[in-house]
Backbone as CSV, one residue per row, in Angstrom:
resi,resn,N_x,N_y,N_z,CA_x,CA_y,CA_z,C_x,C_y,C_z
1,MET,92.300,-8.697,0.148,91.290,-9.095,-0.832,91.993,-9.498,-2.122
2,THR,91.523,-10.539,-2.746,92.116,-11.012,-3.984,91.358,-10.443,-5.181
3,ALA,92.064,-10.387,-6.303,91.429,-9.929,-7.540,90.350,-10.939,-7.913
4,ASP,89.163,-10.452,-8.182,88.017,-11.329,-8.400,87.276,-10.899,-9.658
5,ALA,87.257,-11.760,-10.676,86.581,-11.428,-11.930,85.085,-11.223,-11.720
6,ARG,84.480,-12.007,-10.832,83.037,-11.867,-10.585,82.718,-10.475,-10.056
7,LEU,83.493,-10.012,-9.104,83.278,-8.685,-8.539,83.480,-7.607,-9.602
8,ALA,84.529,-7.746,-10.404,84.779,-6.780,-11.479,83.643,-6.790,-12.499
9,CYS,83.124,-7.959,-12.827,82.008,-8.075,-13.780,80.748,-7.418,-13.216
10,ASP,80.453,-7.687,-11.954,79.277,-7.080,-11.321,79.394,-5.564,-11.297
11,ALA,80.587,-5.063,-10.968,80.805,-3.616,-10.917,80.664,-2.994,-12.304
12,LEU,81.186,-3.664,-13.319,81.086,-3.158,-14.688,79.634,-3.103,-15.152
13,ARG,78.887,-4.165,-14.890,77.464,-4.160,-15.267,76.712,-3.035,-14.560
14,MET,76.961,-2.868,-13.257,76.286,-1.832,-12.492,76.637,-0.446,-13.042
15,ALA,77.907,-0.225,-13.342,78.326,1.071,-13.884,77.688,1.320,-15.244
16,SER,77.676,0.318,-16.100,77.094,0.469,-17.433,75.601,0.781,-17.345
17,GLU,74.900,0.034,-16.510,73.455,0.252,-16.374,73.135,1.608,-15.757
18,SER,73.940,2.042,-14.789,73.671,3.339,-14.152,73.909,4.502,-15.103
19,ARG,74.665,4.260,-16.177,74.946,5.313,-17.168,74.075,5.160,-18.408
20,GLY,73.065,4.306,-18.349,72.169,4.146,-19.496,72.716,3.229,-20.576
21,ARG,73.637,2.350,-20.234,74.243,1.388,-21.155,74.818,2.053,-22.410
22,PRO,75.738,3.007,-22.237,76.329,3.665,-23.404,77.206,2.698,-24.189
23,ALA,77.093,2.720,-25.490,77.875,1.817,-26.346,79.151,2.503,-26.801
24,GLY,80.205,1.712,-26.987,81.453,2.228,-27.530,82.316,2.982,-26.545
25,VAL,81.946,2.989,-25.279,82.728,3.681,-24.259,83.977,2.858,-23.969
26,MET,85.080,3.541,-23.669,86.344,2.891,-23.386,86.441,2.570,-21.902
27,PHE,86.809,1.333,-21.584,87.084,0.916,-20.211,88.582,0.709,-20.114
28,HIS,89.241,1.510,-19.276,90.692,1.413,-19.147,91.056,0.701,-17.852
29,SER,92.014,-0.203,-17.922,92.440,-0.937,-16.734,93.919,-1.289,-16.829
30,ASP,94.413,-1.844,-15.730,95.747,-2.437,-15.765,95.613,-3.882,-16.245
31,GLN,96.681,-4.655,-16.124,96.654,-6.028,-16.634,96.299,-7.046,-15.552
32,GLY,95.531,-6.633,-14.574,95.112,-7.555,-13.525,94.342,-8.736,-14.093
33,CYS,94.462,-9.880,-13.412,93.839,-11.107,-13.922,92.324,-10.977,-14.040
34,GLN,91.693,-10.140,-13.197,90.241,-9.981,-13.303,89.860,-9.280,-14.605
35,TYR,90.729,-8.402,-15.118,90.422,-7.657,-16.342,90.829,-8.402,-17.605
36,THR,91.707,-9.382,-17.486,92.125,-10.157,-18.659,91.364,-11.467,-18.774
37,SER,90.499,-11.743,-17.802,89.752,-13.011,-17.809,88.734,-13.052,-18.945
38,HIS,88.430,-14.259,-19.388,87.405,-14.442,-20.427,86.050,-13.949,-19.914
39,LYS,85.778,-14.194,-18.644,84.509,-13.782,-18.047,84.344,-12.257,-18.147
40,PHE,85.372,-11.500,-17.784,85.283,-10.038,-17.823,85.183,-9.533,-19.256
41,ARG,85.966,-10.123,-20.139,85.927,-9.687,-21.541,84.565,-9.951,-22.178
42,SER,83.905,-11.014,-21.748,82.565,-11.275,-22.298,81.557,-10.260,-21.773
43,VAL,81.739,-9.788,-20.549,80.854,-8.743,-20.016,81.114,-7.423,-20.741
44,LEU,82.372,-7.119,-21.062,82.665,-5.929,-21.872,81.903,-5.985,-23.191
45,GLU,81.951,-7.135,-23.833,81.246,-7.316,-25.111,79.734,-7.192,-24.913
46,GLU,79.222,-7.812,-23.868,77.786,-7.746,-23.546,77.332,-6.302,-23.359
47,CYS,78.199,-5.477,-22.765,77.866,-4.068,-22.501,78.257,-3.149,-23.661
48,SER,78.792,-3.705,-24.754,79.242,-2.936,-25.925,80.307,-1.901,-25.547
49,LEU,81.236,-2.313,-24.685,82.329,-1.445,-24.253,83.632,-1.916,-24.876
50,LYS,84.546,-0.979,-25.085,85.864,-1.299,-25.626,86.858,-1.327,-24.469
51,GLN,87.859,-2.197,-24.571,88.849,-2.291,-23.499,90.154,-1.642,-23.920
52,SER,90.719,-0.872,-23.006,92.046,-0.294,-23.153,92.841,-0.774,-21.953
53,MET,94.058,-1.207,-22.182,94.840,-1.765,-21.095,96.263,-1.221,-21.139
54,SER,96.762,-0.833,-19.986,98.138,-0.364,-19.884,99.109,-1.481,-20.247
55,HIS,100.242,-1.103,-20.797,101.313,-2.072,-21.005,101.978,-2.341,-19.677
56,ARG,102.559,-3.480,-19.539,103.238,-3.859,-18.300,104.267,-2.783,-17.922
57,GLY,104.208,-2.341,-16.676,105.172,-1.358,-16.176,104.834,0.083,-16.511
58,GLN,103.710,0.345,-17.155,103.342,1.714,-17.502,102.136,2.144,-16.677
59,CYS,102.350,2.253,-15.377,101.244,2.550,-14.469,100.668,3.942,-14.680
60,TRP,101.435,4.864,-15.288,100.906,6.216,-15.488,99.733,6.235,-16.456
61,ASP,99.577,5.197,-17.286,98.411,5.107,-18.164,97.120,5.043,-17.358
62,ASN,97.223,4.551,-16.147,96.061,4.354,-15.299,96.023,5.400,-14.171
63,ALA,96.708,6.510,-14.364,96.875,7.500,-13.301,95.551,8.061,-12.786
64,ALA,94.577,8.263,-13.667,93.301,8.835,-13.207,92.610,7.913,-12.210
65,MET,92.599,6.625,-12.491,91.959,5.683,-11.566,92.786,5.509,-10.304
66,GLU,94.114,5.504,-10.439,94.963,5.411,-9.253,94.711,6.605,-8.332
67,ARG,94.532,7.779,-8.912,94.251,8.991,-8.131,92.895,8.872,-7.433
68,PHE,91.897,8.374,-8.157,90.570,8.199,-7.563,90.628,7.255,-6.367
69,PHE,91.249,6.083,-6.551,91.285,5.108,-5.457,92.159,5.594,-4.307
70,GLY,93.207,6.363,-4.623,94.014,6.951,-3.553,93.193,7.915,-2.718
71,ALA,92.380,8.740,-3.385,91.517,9.682,-2.666,90.461,8.941,-1.851
72,LEU,89.874,7.919,-2.436,88.874,7.117,-1.719,89.472,6.562,-0.430
73,LYS,90.653,5.965,-0.526,91.283,5.345,0.643,91.694,6.382,1.686
74,SER,92.252,7.511,1.238,92.751,8.485,2.213,91.666,9.410,2.755
75,GLU,90.630,9.691,1.978,89.593,10.631,2.402,88.384,9.970,3.046
76,TRP,88.165,8.694,2.804,86.857,8.147,3.125,86.876,6.828,3.895
77,VAL,87.567,5.828,3.386,87.526,4.490,3.994,88.100,4.550,5.406
78,PRO,87.371,4.009,6.381,87.878,4.018,7.754,89.182,3.222,7.864
79,PRO,90.104,3.655,8.699,91.406,2.974,8.818,91.287,1.477,9.102
80,GLY,90.285,1.075,9.847,90.114,-0.344,10.167,89.295,-1.117,9.155
81,GLY,88.857,-0.464,8.091,88.042,-1.126,7.080,86.577,-1.188,7.495
82,TYR,85.849,-2.115,6.911,84.418,-2.248,7.130,84.096,-3.567,7.810
83,GLU,82.983,-3.581,8.505,82.529,-4.788,9.192,81.923,-5.801,8.216
84,SER,81.325,-5.309,7.134,80.658,-6.219,6.203,80.720,-5.644,4.787
85,GLU,80.431,-6.494,3.824,80.388,-6.058,2.431,79.269,-5.051,2.218
86,SER,78.120,-5.258,2.859,76.997,-4.333,2.683,77.328,-2.960,3.261
87,GLU,78.048,-2.913,4.376,78.468,-1.631,4.940,79.433,-0.923,3.986
88,ALA,80.366,-1.681,3.420,81.327,-1.109,2.471,80.613,-0.563,1.244
89,LYS,79.666,-1.331,0.688,78.930,-0.885,-0.500,78.175,0.412,-0.238
90,ALA,77.476,0.471,0.882,76.687,1.669,1.196,77.588,2.876,1.402
91,ASP,78.692,2.698,2.112,79.578,3.822,2.402,80.312,4.299,1.149
92,ILE,80.746,3.365,0.324,81.448,3.749,-0.906,80.483,4.386,-1.895
93,MET,79.231,3.954,-1.907,78.226,4.599,-2.752,78.042,6.062,-2.312
94,ALA,78.042,6.299,-1.004,77.942,7.671,-0.494,79.150,8.497,-0.956
95,TYR,80.338,7.895,-0.970,81.525,8.598,-1.455,81.397,8.926,-2.936
96,LEU,80.888,7.976,-3.714,80.730,8.216,-5.149,79.770,9.367,-5.426
97,VAL,78.699,9.441,-4.662,77.762,10.558,-4.813,78.483,11.860,-4.507
98,ARG,79.208,11.889,-3.397,79.953,13.101,-3.033,80.994,13.437,-4.104
99,TYR,81.741,12.441,-4.544,82.811,12.649,-5.512,82.277,13.210,-6.827
100,ASN,81.166,12.681,-7.287,80.625,13.078,-8.585,79.750,14.322,-8.550
101,LEU,79.074,14.569,-7.441,78.133,15.688,-7.370,78.620,16.888,-6.571
102,LYS,79.571,16.681,-5.670,79.975,17.772,-4.780,81.457,18.114,-4.798
103,ARG,82.310,17.144,-5.057,83.756,17.359,-4.966,84.246,18.096,-6.208
104,LEU,84.868,19.252,-5.986,85.394,20.044,-7.096,86.745,19.473,-7.523
105,HIS,86.996,19.484,-8.828,88.219,18.914,-9.378,88.985,19.997,-10.134
106,SER,90.232,20.199,-9.771,91.038,21.228,-10.428,91.172,20.952,-11.922
107,TYR,91.273,19.679,-12.307,91.400,19.330,-13.723,90.182,19.795,-14.516
108,ASN,89.031,19.834,-13.889,87.785,20.246,-14.536,87.511,21.733,-14.347
109,GLY,88.524,22.515,-14.052,88.299,23.940,-13.814,87.451,24.167,-12.563
110,TYR,87.669,23.326,-11.567,86.945,23.379,-10.292,85.438,23.188,-10.467
111,GLU,85.100,22.283,-11.391,83.725,21.817,-11.576,83.647,20.393,-11.024
112,THR,82.451,19.949,-10.689,82.274,18.546,-10.311,82.302,17.699,-11.587
113,PRO,82.557,16.404,-11.470,82.511,15.555,-12.666,81.165,15.601,-13.384
114,VAL,80.066,15.624,-12.639,78.741,15.667,-13.266,78.545,16.987,-14.004
115,ALA,78.939,18.096,-13.393,78.789,19.400,-14.044,79.622,19.471,-15.324
116,MET,80.844,18.929,-15.274,81.697,18.952,-16.460,81.128,18.062,-17.555
117,GLU,80.612,16.903,-17.192,80.002,16.019,-18.174,78.791,16.694,-18.832
118,GLU,77.991,17.388,-18.054,76.831,18.099,-18.611,77.280,19.193,-19.569
119,LYS,78.341,19.924,-19.222,78.875,20.956,-20.131,79.342,20.336,-21.443
120,LEU,80.066,19.226,-21.343,80.568,18.568,-22.556,79.436,18.036,-23.411
121,ARG,78.413,17.495,-22.770,77.260,16.965,-23.500,76.531,18.108,-24.210
122,ALA,76.370,19.256,-23.536,75.678,20.398,-24.131,76.456,20.986,-25.297
123,ALA,77.802,20.914,-25.218,78.643,21.469,-26.287,78.699,20.552,-27.505
124,ALA,78.345,19.293,-27.333,78.450,18.326,-28.444,77.328,18.458,-29.445
């Protein structure tokens, strides 16, 4: 699969809308062409999001996302891939629900991401 600005833009809009369109949130990425495109940057502006980007060769800046995608690939995606885009979307959505609502994370003191976010929101 090639890097696709349209796909990245659609995913960003969907993520922003599913979170209630929060303003001023940081979007961190590598320097992939889909993230440096004018199209993607205009969607960031449309969603009132700020962009943070790793410097060339500093992949550890993006370690959290690399860890997420590594877990997705090793724990969930079938070895042969998916038959269709709609099958992939449905299955990955199921993984996201599991990851955010059920999967315990050692970094969060063995809380789920949703539980930790609720704690942080209540403490603010």
